[in-house]
Tab-separated table of C-alpha atoms and ligand atoms in Angstrom:
chain	number	residue	atom	x	y	z
A	1	MET	CA	-13.943	1.189	33.839
A	2	ARG	CA	-13.122	-1.825	32.334
A	3	GLU	CA	-14.072	-1.980	29.125
A	4	ALA	CA	-15.101	-4.811	26.825
A	5	ALA	CA	-11.861	-5.672	25.743
A	6	VAL	CA	-12.670	-5.047	21.744
A	7	PRO	CA	-9.756	-5.977	18.397
A	8	VAL	CA	-8.107	-3.177	16.928
A	9	LYS	CA	-6.211	-3.218	13.857
A	10	LEU	CA	-3.136	-1.209	14.027
A	11	TRP	CA	-0.581	-2.736	11.615
A	12	ASP	CA	-0.932	-2.375	8.233
A	13	LEU	CA	-0.641	-5.203	5.311
A	14	PRO	CA	2.118	-3.342	4.421
A	15	VAL	CA	3.751	-3.656	7.231
A	16	ARG	CA	2.896	-7.327	7.964
A	17	LEU	CA	3.938	-8.130	4.445
A	18	ILE	CA	7.125	-6.224	4.502
A	19	HIS	CA	8.006	-7.927	7.848
A	20	TRP	CA	6.842	-11.699	6.951
A	21	GLY	CA	8.610	-10.651	3.459
A	22	PHE	CA	12.179	-9.934	6.160
A	23	VAL	CA	11.976	-13.579	7.691
A	24	VAL	CA	11.383	-15.695	4.453
A	25	LEU	CA	14.461	-13.337	2.417
A	26	LEU	CA	16.678	-13.682	5.254
A	27	PRO	CA	17.197	-16.751	4.992
A	28	LEU	CA	16.894	-17.613	1.111
A	29	LEU	CA	20.007	-14.831	0.580
A	30	TRP	CA	21.858	-16.869	3.858
A	31	TRP	CA	21.473	-20.231	1.753
A	32	SER	CA	22.522	-18.694	-1.353
A	33	ALA	CA	25.106	-16.944	-0.779
A	34	GLU	CA	26.691	-20.084	1.450
A	35	SER	CA	26.448	-21.978	-1.216
A	36	GLY	CA	27.442	-19.824	-4.109
A	37	ARG	CA	24.490	-19.301	-5.469
A	38	LEU	CA	24.863	-15.447	-6.698
A	39	GLY	CA	22.502	-14.970	-9.009
A	40	LEU	CA	20.408	-15.981	-7.074
A	41	HIS	CA	21.382	-14.021	-4.597
A	42	LYS	CA	20.855	-10.937	-6.838
A	43	THR	CA	17.519	-11.134	-7.016
A	44	PHE	CA	16.714	-11.764	-3.197
A	45	GLY	CA	18.666	-8.408	-3.094
A	46	LEU	CA	17.025	-6.038	-4.881
A	47	VAL	CA	14.113	-7.657	-3.495
A	48	MET	CA	15.547	-7.120	0.165
A	49	LEU	CA	16.330	-3.737	-1.514
A	50	THR	CA	12.219	-3.084	-2.280
A	51	LEU	CA	11.756	-4.193	0.986
A	52	VAL	CA	13.744	-2.067	3.130
A	53	VAL	CA	13.479	1.045	0.635
A	54	THR	CA	9.489	0.582	0.510
A	55	ARG	CA	9.446	0.455	4.285
A	56	LEU	CA	11.971	3.713	4.801
A	57	LEU	CA	9.223	5.888	2.472
A	58	TRP	CA	6.112	4.347	4.004
A	59	GLY	CA	7.817	4.884	7.632
A	60	LEU	CA	7.330	8.881	6.534
A	61	VAL	CA	4.435	9.300	4.533
A	62	GLY	CA	2.500	4.811	5.747
A	63	SER	CA	-0.019	4.711	8.824
A	64	PRO	CA	0.922	6.084	12.531
A	65	THR	CA	1.625	3.041	13.763
A	66	ALA	CA	4.649	2.141	11.460
A	67	ARG	CA	5.668	6.237	10.707
A	68	PHE	CA	9.272	6.871	11.724
A	69	ASP	CA	8.481	10.473	13.471
A	70	GLY	CA	5.215	8.284	15.561
A	71	PHE	CA	7.728	5.387	17.149
A	72	LEU	CA	11.390	6.867	17.169
A	73	ARG	CA	11.107	8.586	20.452
A	74	GLY	CA	13.808	10.608	22.938
A	75	PRO	CA	16.080	8.555	25.666
A	76	ARG	CA	14.192	10.209	27.995
A	77	ALA	CA	10.211	7.897	27.067
A	78	ILE	CA	12.880	5.075	26.383
A	79	LEU	CA	14.162	5.738	29.768
A	80	ASP	CA	10.369	6.507	31.619
A	81	TYR	CA	9.509	3.398	30.110
A	82	LEU	CA	11.770	1.149	30.071
A	83	LYS	CA	11.432	1.251	34.095
A	84	GLY	CA	7.115	2.307	34.530
A	85	ARG	CA	6.495	5.715	35.407
A	86	GLY	CA	4.907	8.249	33.764
A	87	GLU	CA	2.502	8.377	30.898
A	88	THR	CA	4.515	7.019	28.404
A	89	ALA	CA	4.362	3.731	30.671
A	90	ARG	CA	1.625	3.525	31.977
A	91	ALA	CA	-1.154	4.407	29.113
A	92	PRO	CA	-1.152	0.963	27.079
A	93	VAL	CA	1.132	0.907	23.534
A	94	VAL	CA	-0.775	1.643	20.086
A	95	GLY	CA	2.146	-0.060	18.247
A	96	HIS	CA	5.872	0.432	18.956
A	97	ASN	CA	7.285	0.754	22.645
A	98	PRO	CA	8.953	3.200	22.552
A	99	LEU	CA	12.037	1.286	23.050
A	100	GLY	CA	10.769	-1.256	20.144
A	101	GLY	CA	10.380	1.967	17.778
A	102	TRP	CA	14.627	2.182	17.628
A	103	SER	CA	15.058	-0.920	16.845
A	104	VAL	CA	12.954	-1.634	13.579
A	105	MET	CA	15.280	1.230	12.679
A	106	ALA	CA	18.259	-0.313	13.880
A	107	MET	CA	16.901	-2.908	12.131
A	108	LEU	CA	16.691	-1.559	8.897
A	109	THR	CA	19.693	0.599	8.887
A	110	LEU	CA	21.658	-2.522	8.986
A	111	LEU	CA	19.694	-4.409	5.824
A	112	GLY	CA	20.119	-0.708	4.073
A	113	ALA	CA	23.728	-0.841	4.949
A	114	GLN	CA	23.740	-4.423	3.901
A	115	VAL	CA	22.370	-4.147	0.198
A	116	ALA	CA	24.400	-1.353	-0.319
A	117	LEU	CA	27.328	-3.235	0.846
A	118	GLY	CA	25.810	-6.370	-1.276
A	119	LEU	CA	25.282	-3.814	-4.405
A	120	VAL	CA	28.786	-2.631	-4.944
A	121	THR	CA	31.255	-7.076	-3.524
A	122	GLN	CA	32.356	-9.091	-5.440
A	123	ASP	CA	32.953	-12.491	-4.694
A	124	VAL	CA	36.998	-13.716	-4.277
A	125	ASP	CA	38.328	-13.671	-8.085
A	126	GLY	CA	36.273	-10.939	-9.338
A	127	LEU	CA	33.833	-12.473	-11.389
A	128	GLU	CA	30.691	-12.352	-9.958
A	129	SER	CA	30.179	-9.250	-8.405
A	130	GLY	CA	26.640	-6.597	-7.432
A	131	PRO	CA	25.710	-4.837	-10.243
A	132	LEU	CA	27.927	-1.443	-8.670
A	133	ASN	CA	30.573	-3.489	-8.806
A	134	SER	CA	32.284	-1.295	-12.508
A	135	LEU	CA	31.756	2.269	-10.170
A	136	VAL	CA	34.020	1.644	-7.244
A	137	SER	CA	37.567	-0.851	-6.661
A	138	TRP	CA	39.037	-3.238	-6.076
A	139	ASP	CA	39.779	-2.593	-2.874
A	140	THR	CA	37.347	-0.766	-2.281
A	141	ALA	CA	35.317	-4.086	-3.744
A	142	GLU	CA	37.316	-6.033	-1.762
A	143	ALA	CA	36.758	-3.707	1.694
A	144	ALA	CA	33.047	-4.372	0.995
A	145	ARG	CA	33.333	-8.075	1.157
A	146	GLU	CA	35.104	-8.396	4.221
A	147	ALA	CA	31.327	-5.593	5.211
A	148	HIS	CA	29.135	-7.658	3.812
A	149	GLU	CA	30.204	-10.649	5.696
A	150	LEU	CA	30.468	-9.175	8.601
A	151	LEU	CA	27.472	-7.035	8.562
A	152	PHE	CA	25.197	-10.261	8.420
A	153	ASN	CA	26.592	-11.701	11.996
A	154	LEU	CA	25.713	-8.222	12.951
A	155	ILE	CA	21.786	-8.406	11.646
A	156	LEU	CA	22.049	-12.510	12.572
A	157	ALA	CA	22.697	-11.036	16.638
A	158	LEU	CA	20.271	-8.768	16.211
A	159	VAL	CA	17.592	-10.668	15.515
A	160	VAL	CA	19.093	-12.786	17.613
A	161	LEU	CA	17.796	-10.276	20.808
A	162	HIS	CA	15.374	-8.998	18.765
A	163	LEU	CA	12.643	-13.142	19.147
A	164	ALA	CA	14.664	-12.747	22.698
A	165	ALA	CA	12.358	-9.248	23.584
A	166	ILE	CA	9.150	-10.873	21.780
A	167	ALA	CA	10.055	-14.361	24.475
A	168	PHE	CA	9.932	-12.167	27.393
A	169	TYR	CA	7.238	-10.195	26.215
A	170	ARG	CA	5.272	-14.029	26.049
A	171	PHE	CA	6.478	-15.445	28.567
A	172	VAL	CA	6.468	-13.031	31.284
A	173	ARG	CA	4.739	-10.033	30.075
A	174	LYS	CA	2.219	-12.555	29.062
A	175	ASP	CA	1.873	-10.003	25.818
A	176	ASP	CA	1.540	-12.152	22.449
A	177	LEU	CA	2.861	-9.725	20.376
A	178	VAL	CA	3.236	-12.610	17.485
A	179	ARG	CA	-0.358	-12.481	16.342
A	180	PRO	CA	-0.936	-9.271	16.636
A	181	MET	CA	1.641	-9.378	13.388
A	182	VAL	CA	-0.262	-11.326	11.851
A	183	THR	CA	-3.296	-10.656	11.836
A	184	GLY	CA	-3.153	-6.381	12.618
A	185	ARG	CA	-4.840	-6.301	14.964
A	186	ARG	CA	-4.987	-7.039	18.545
A	187	ARG	CA	-7.060	-6.539	22.230
A	188	PHE	CA	-5.930	-4.049	24.705
A	189	SER	CA	-7.937	-4.476	27.665
A	190	GLU	CA	-8.710	-0.658	28.223
A	191	ALA	CA	-10.633	1.458	25.711
A	192	VAL	CA	-7.759	3.168	22.882
A	193	ALA	CA	-8.166	4.799	19.917
A	194	PRO	CA	-7.711	2.922	16.621
A	195	PRO	CA	-4.953	4.124	14.634
A	196	HIS	CA	-6.208	5.421	10.955
A	197	LEU	CA	-4.445	2.904	8.624
A	198	ALA	CA	-3.538	4.993	5.053
A	199	PRO	CA	-4.929	4.274	2.329
A	200	LEU	CA	-3.255	1.308	0.095
A	201	TRP	CA	-2.729	3.057	-2.589
A	202	ARG	CA	-0.298	5.216	-1.480
A	203	ALA	CA	1.536	1.992	-0.521
A	204	ALA	CA	0.384	0.851	-3.506
A	205	LEU	CA	2.974	3.880	-5.182
A	206	CYS	CA	5.685	3.342	-2.758
A	207	ALA	CA	6.359	-0.532	-3.533
A	208	VAL	CA	6.380	1.072	-6.917
A	209	LEU	CA	9.092	3.799	-6.148
A	210	ALA	CA	10.913	1.279	-4.551
A	211	ALA	CA	10.641	-0.966	-7.509
A	212	ALA	CA	11.940	1.219	-10.111
A	213	LEU	CA	14.883	2.254	-7.920
A	214	ALA	CA	15.575	-1.765	-8.103
A	215	GLY	CA	14.741	-1.895	-11.942
A	216	TRP	CA	17.526	0.874	-12.278
A	217	VAL	CA	19.860	-0.853	-10.372
A	218	TRP	CA	19.736	-3.811	-11.407
A	219	LEU	CA	20.539	-2.571	-14.435
A	220	GLY	CA	23.877	-1.099	-13.378
A	221	ALA	CA	22.469	2.313	-13.094
A	222	PRO	CA	22.741	3.831	-16.601
A	223	PRO	CA	24.252	6.063	-17.488
A	224	PHE	CA	26.628	5.826	-14.758
A	225	GLY	CA	27.532	2.847	-14.066
A	226	ALA	CA	26.616	0.581	-17.254
A	227	ARG	CA	24.691	2.195	-19.983
A	228	TYR	CA	21.443	1.784	-20.783
A	229	PRO	CA	20.044	-2.011	-22.170
A	230	TRP	CA	19.460	0.071	-26.040
A	231	ASP	CA	22.711	2.045	-25.940
A	232	GLN	CA	24.902	0.209	-28.494
A	233	PRO	CA	27.995	0.174	-27.082
A	234	ALA	CA	30.591	2.475	-28.389
A	235	LEU	CA	34.348	1.199	-28.528
A	236	ALA	CA	36.896	4.308	-27.732
A	237	PRO	CA	39.123	5.192	-30.382
A	238	LEU	CA	42.686	4.548	-30.331
A	239	ASP	CA	46.243	5.532	-31.544
A	240	ALA	CA	48.863	3.384	-33.674
A	241	ALA	CA	50.756	3.375	-30.009
A	242	ASP	CA	48.137	0.721	-28.321
A	243	TYR	CA	48.740	-2.022	-31.207
A	244	MET	CA	51.877	-2.288	-30.654
B	1	MET	CA	77.764	-28.581	37.226
B	2	GLN	CA	74.729	-25.794	36.792
B	3	PHE	CA	76.513	-24.121	34.158
B	4	SER	CA	77.718	-26.910	31.823
B	5	LYS	CA	73.975	-27.772	33.340
B	6	LEU	CA	72.632	-24.378	31.218
B	7	ALA	CA	74.978	-25.651	28.454
B	8	VAL	CA	73.600	-28.708	27.150
B	9	CYS	CA	70.311	-26.464	27.544
B	10	ALA	CA	71.250	-24.062	25.119
B	11	ALA	CA	72.973	-26.474	23.276
B	12	LEU	CA	69.830	-28.537	22.846
B	13	LEU	CA	67.557	-25.608	22.255
B	14	LEU	CA	69.520	-23.257	19.275
B	15	PRO	CA	68.991	-26.014	16.386
B	16	ALA	CA	64.870	-25.764	17.821
B	17	THR	CA	64.767	-21.930	16.951
B	18	ALA	CA	66.736	-22.152	14.426
B	19	MET	CA	64.757	-25.261	13.569
B	20	VAL	CA	61.570	-22.834	14.182
B	21	ALA	CA	61.895	-20.073	12.500
B	22	VAL	CA	62.736	-21.695	9.551
B	23	ALA	CA	60.268	-23.655	9.175
B	24	ALA	CA	58.324	-20.376	9.936
B	25	ALA	CA	59.525	-18.123	6.990
B	26	PRO	CA	57.093	-19.492	4.734
B	27	HIS	CA	57.946	-21.080	1.492
B	28	PRO	CA	58.502	-18.143	-1.248
B	29	ALA	CA	55.974	-19.252	-2.998
B	30	PHE	CA	52.759	-18.175	-0.900
B	31	LYS	CA	53.137	-14.646	-1.553
B	32	LEU	CA	54.078	-15.140	-5.553
B	33	ARG	CA	50.923	-17.082	-6.155
B	34	HIS	CA	48.559	-14.832	-4.436
B	35	ASP	CA	50.218	-11.784	-5.230
B	36	ASN	CA	50.015	-13.044	-9.096
B	37	PHE	CA	46.629	-14.215	-8.483
B	38	GLU	CA	45.650	-11.310	-7.176
B	39	ALA	CA	47.235	-9.331	-9.563
B	40	MET	CA	44.804	-11.710	-11.985
B	41	GLY	CA	41.633	-11.341	-10.368
B	42	ARG	CA	42.617	-7.089	-10.952
B	43	ALA	CA	42.705	-7.584	-15.099
B	44	MET	CA	39.422	-9.933	-14.402
B	45	LYS	CA	37.684	-7.601	-12.658
B	46	SER	CA	38.821	-4.150	-14.892
B	47	THR	CA	38.779	-6.017	-17.660
B	48	PHE	CA	34.294	-6.869	-17.370
B	49	ASP	CA	34.254	-2.995	-16.039
B	50	GLN	CA	34.646	-2.253	-19.642
B	51	PHE	CA	32.100	-4.055	-20.610
B	52	LYS	CA	29.501	-2.393	-19.143
B	53	LYS	CA	30.853	0.906	-19.790
B	54	PRO	CA	28.906	2.768	-21.946
B	55	THR	CA	32.574	2.802	-24.325
B	56	PRO	CA	34.934	0.795	-23.601
B	57	ASN	CA	38.346	1.551	-23.858
B	58	LEU	CA	39.642	-1.269	-25.871
B	59	ALA	CA	43.430	-0.025	-25.090
B	60	THR	CA	42.470	-0.876	-21.227
B	61	ILE	CA	41.551	-4.254	-21.774
B	62	ARG	CA	44.425	-4.844	-24.353
B	63	LYS	CA	47.351	-4.388	-21.072
B	64	ASN	CA	44.890	-6.088	-18.963
B	65	ALA	CA	44.865	-9.144	-21.363
B	66	ASN	CA	48.515	-9.050	-21.525
B	67	VAL	CA	48.201	-9.061	-17.959
B	68	LEU	CA	46.323	-12.449	-18.048
B	69	ALA	CA	47.971	-13.928	-20.530
B	70	ALA	CA	51.928	-13.203	-18.596
B	71	ALA	CA	50.253	-14.072	-15.134
B	72	ALA	CA	48.604	-17.643	-16.167
B	73	THR	CA	52.494	-18.864	-17.939
B	74	LYS	CA	53.844	-18.947	-13.922
B	75	VAL	CA	50.727	-21.139	-12.126
B	76	LYS	CA	51.995	-24.201	-13.621
B	77	GLY	CA	54.956	-22.916	-11.090
B	78	HIS	CA	53.874	-21.812	-8.222
B	79	PHE	CA	52.507	-24.762	-6.849
B	80	PRO	CA	56.346	-27.048	-5.306
B	81	VAL	CA	55.820	-29.858	-3.659
B	82	GLY	CA	55.746	-29.032	0.417
B	83	THR	CA	53.427	-25.715	-0.567
B	84	GLY	CA	49.703	-27.546	0.420
B	85	PRO	CA	48.068	-27.246	2.963
B	86	GLU	CA	50.065	-29.176	5.328
B	87	ALA	CA	52.710	-26.765	5.514
B	88	GLY	CA	51.309	-24.541	8.503
B	89	VAL	CA	50.227	-21.341	6.484
B	90	LYS	CA	47.198	-20.074	5.605
B	91	THR	CA	46.053	-21.501	2.229
B	92	GLU	CA	43.375	-22.131	0.427
B	93	ALA	CA	45.232	-24.632	-2.422
B	94	LEU	CA	44.046	-27.724	-1.874
B	95	ALA	CA	46.202	-31.266	-1.622
B	96	ALA	CA	44.091	-32.318	-5.018
B	97	ILE	CA	46.384	-30.433	-6.157
B	98	TRP	CA	49.535	-32.345	-5.470
B	99	ALA	CA	47.237	-35.924	-5.707
B	100	ARG	CA	46.404	-35.493	-9.040
B	101	PRO	CA	49.235	-33.520	-11.090
B	102	ALA	CA	47.327	-34.005	-14.203
B	103	ASP	CA	43.962	-32.550	-13.587
B	104	PHE	CA	46.069	-29.707	-12.267
B	105	ALA	CA	48.235	-29.786	-15.392
B	106	ALA	CA	45.310	-29.268	-17.581
B	107	ALA	CA	43.539	-26.751	-15.658
B	108	THR	CA	46.342	-24.626	-15.865
B	109	ASP	CA	47.405	-25.418	-19.368
B	110	ARG	CA	43.604	-23.528	-20.373
B	111	LEU	CA	44.123	-20.675	-18.205
B	112	VAL	CA	47.260	-20.259	-20.656
B	113	ASP	CA	44.908	-21.164	-23.929
B	114	THR	CA	42.143	-18.688	-22.675
B	115	THR	CA	43.613	-16.272	-22.136
B	116	LYS	CA	46.121	-16.237	-25.478
B	117	GLY	CA	42.398	-16.584	-26.670
B	118	LEU	CA	41.065	-13.060	-24.989
B	119	GLN	CA	44.708	-12.100	-26.503
B	120	ALA	CA	44.075	-12.517	-29.348
B	121	ALA	CA	40.714	-11.531	-29.605
B	122	ALA	CA	41.762	-8.195	-27.959
B	123	ALA	CA	44.111	-7.304	-31.335
B	124	GLY	CA	40.633	-7.037	-33.465
B	125	THR	CA	38.027	-4.684	-32.664
B	126	ASP	CA	34.787	-6.907	-32.531
B	127	LEU	CA	33.285	-6.172	-29.170
B	128	ALA	CA	31.152	-9.374	-28.794
B	129	LYS	CA	34.378	-11.616	-29.670
B	130	ILE	CA	36.299	-9.934	-26.794
B	131	GLN	CA	33.756	-9.967	-24.137
B	132	ALA	CA	32.976	-14.492	-25.778
B	133	ALA	CA	37.460	-14.427	-25.092
B	134	ALA	CA	37.311	-12.739	-21.838
B	135	GLY	CA	33.584	-14.848	-20.480
B	136	ALA	CA	36.087	-18.386	-21.170
B	137	VAL	CA	39.176	-16.790	-19.156
B	138	GLY	CA	36.461	-17.174	-16.419
B	139	GLY	CA	35.757	-18.862	-16.863
B	140	SER	CA	39.007	-21.683	-16.712
B	141	CYS	CA	39.475	-19.278	-13.595
B	142	LYS	CA	36.250	-21.500	-12.244
B	143	ASN	CA	36.793	-24.360	-13.497
B	144	CYS	CA	40.211	-24.492	-11.420
B	145	HIS	CA	39.253	-22.730	-8.006
B	146	ASP	CA	36.342	-25.378	-8.497
B	147	SER	CA	38.101	-28.269	-7.835
B	148	PHE	CA	41.878	-27.393	-5.948
B	149	ARG	CA	40.872	-24.613	-4.138
B	150	LYS	CA	38.812	-24.727	-0.893
B	151	PRO	CA	35.269	-22.899	-1.293
B	152	ARG	CA	34.626	-19.816	0.400
B	153	GLY	CA	32.802	-18.897	2.980
C	301	LIG	C1	20.157	-7.628	3.570
C	301	LIG	C2	20.375	-8.431	2.488
C	301	LIG	C3	21.631	-9.154	2.048
C	301	LIG	C4	21.955	-10.337	2.825
C	301	LIG	C5	21.226	-10.978	3.965
C	301	LIG	C6	22.761	-10.877	2.229
C	301	LIG	C7	23.798	-12.276	3.224
C	301	LIG	C8	24.753	-12.217	1.902
C	301	LIG	C9	25.210	-13.403	2.933
C	301	LIG	C10	25.255	-14.306	4.606
C	301	LIG	C11	26.976	-13.321	1.820
C	301	LIG	C12	28.223	-15.014	2.670
C	301	LIG	C13	29.123	-13.787	3.065
C	301	LIG	C14	30.357	-14.896	3.246
C	301	LIG	O1	30.488	-15.743	3.852
C	301	LIG	O2	30.774	-15.048	2.119
C	301	LIG	C15	26.686	-12.922	0.414
C	301	LIG	C16	27.880	-12.653	-0.514
C	301	LIG	C17	27.688	-11.882	-1.610
C	301	LIG	N1	26.888	-11.137	-2.087
C	301	LIG	FE1	25.168	-10.231	-0.092
C	301	LIG	N2	23.296	-10.332	1.137
C	301	LIG	C18	21.893	-9.689	1.524
C	301	LIG	C19	22.823	-8.261	-0.034
C	301	LIG	C20	23.015	-8.176	-1.410
C	301	LIG	C21	22.693	-7.774	-2.705
C	301	LIG	C22	21.696	-6.021	-2.343
C	301	LIG	C23	23.963	-7.802	-3.656
C	301	LIG	C24	23.534	-7.697	-4.908
C	301	LIG	C25	22.814	-7.671	-5.606
C	301	LIG	C26	24.494	-9.375	-2.642
C	301	LIG	C27	25.703	-9.733	-2.970
C	301	LIG	C28	26.091	-10.069	-2.306
C	301	LIG	C29	27.825	-11.028	-3.655
C	301	LIG	C30	28.649	-11.164	-5.138
C	301	LIG	C31	28.341	-11.681	-3.199
C	301	LIG	C32	28.995	-12.901	-2.375
C	301	LIG	C33	30.781	-12.311	-1.786
C	301	LIG	C34	31.131	-13.698	-1.659
C	301	LIG	O3	31.684	-13.879	-2.136
C	301	LIG	O4	31.777	-13.188	-0.213
C	301	LIG	N3	24.087	-8.924	-1.362
C	301	LIG	N4	25.419	-12.046	0.879
């Protein structure tokens, strides 16, 4: 019954690219903000927006191991998995385990919320601000600034938890999760059905849609938050009282 | 004996508590400059919001320019000696303000000049000019913060 340990391709290219993109971007976002390079920070932030939105779309139309409906499981499955009982616990997991699926969702949610706050926030003087800052009041932008600062610490905490979990699997369970996230392949001790990976053109479409959204946001979301780049500014008519 | 001890303690403690009370009430300059700077921040945001709008409202820009010009003249008087980081009050003012008074005065003068410049530009209707003048005001804020305010973050 011992099947030759065949490597199974379980993480598709978009999942891996986006994952390592997060790993590179997070320190860059932190560094650019702390050193006051806000222009750079906003550029990285919009790249982050593109990655998060692409990943969310890929969670709807991507490969089975990338889809939310595949890896978000109920409390029953999570408990069974933790206690090591039932079908879910014994079968080898091709993709995220029931707990890991939710940690992915938590990470994407926090990153998305952080991006959203960044879009409307402002620095202390109201001089540097996110591209959608003009859509909100001063007080809202100030609240967003505080929340943007706080949420970064929550993201850091989640990253630490994530690394701790990987170390736990590596050293206690003797299960290397890092290599599959690099190569996309891992070996299973028994035969498993390899997932049908979705075609790459679909990922490209998701990325194009996400990039278009980021571009629109970068322009200030015309016509709501800013005028179209090709629109000449028009001044509102004044009455005599304004001159006095 | 007991009573005289108490009396001595009370006599010693009373002035001490009075001194603490005086120290605990922060110098009014802290609040004055906080409110003044925040008013300038709001006016700056409101102005730059107008530049992004499909139809910038010149009346709003003019109102903000007046707020900025009025607030700018007050900055100089909001930093009396003893209201720096040594006061034990939460502040971002750096000791450099009092160590290099001439440079600080130059920074406040620059703010006064640029806000006057914005007022003058906003009297006209050339939006490009107004925008450049507002940018110069922003530069004068940043110029002072870079040397005289504790960096954030
Ligand atoms: C997940 C993505 C993001 C992360 C991890 C992140 C992280 C940070 C951090 C650590 C700070 C410094 C907070 C402080 O200590 O004051 C900051 C500030 C800032 N961020 Fe982001 N950011 C992200 C996305 C964005 C986006 C998309 C924008 C807008 C395009 C943005 C705009 C800003 C602005 C304007 C500030 C300055 C606010 C201040 O002065 O505190 N951020 N960000």
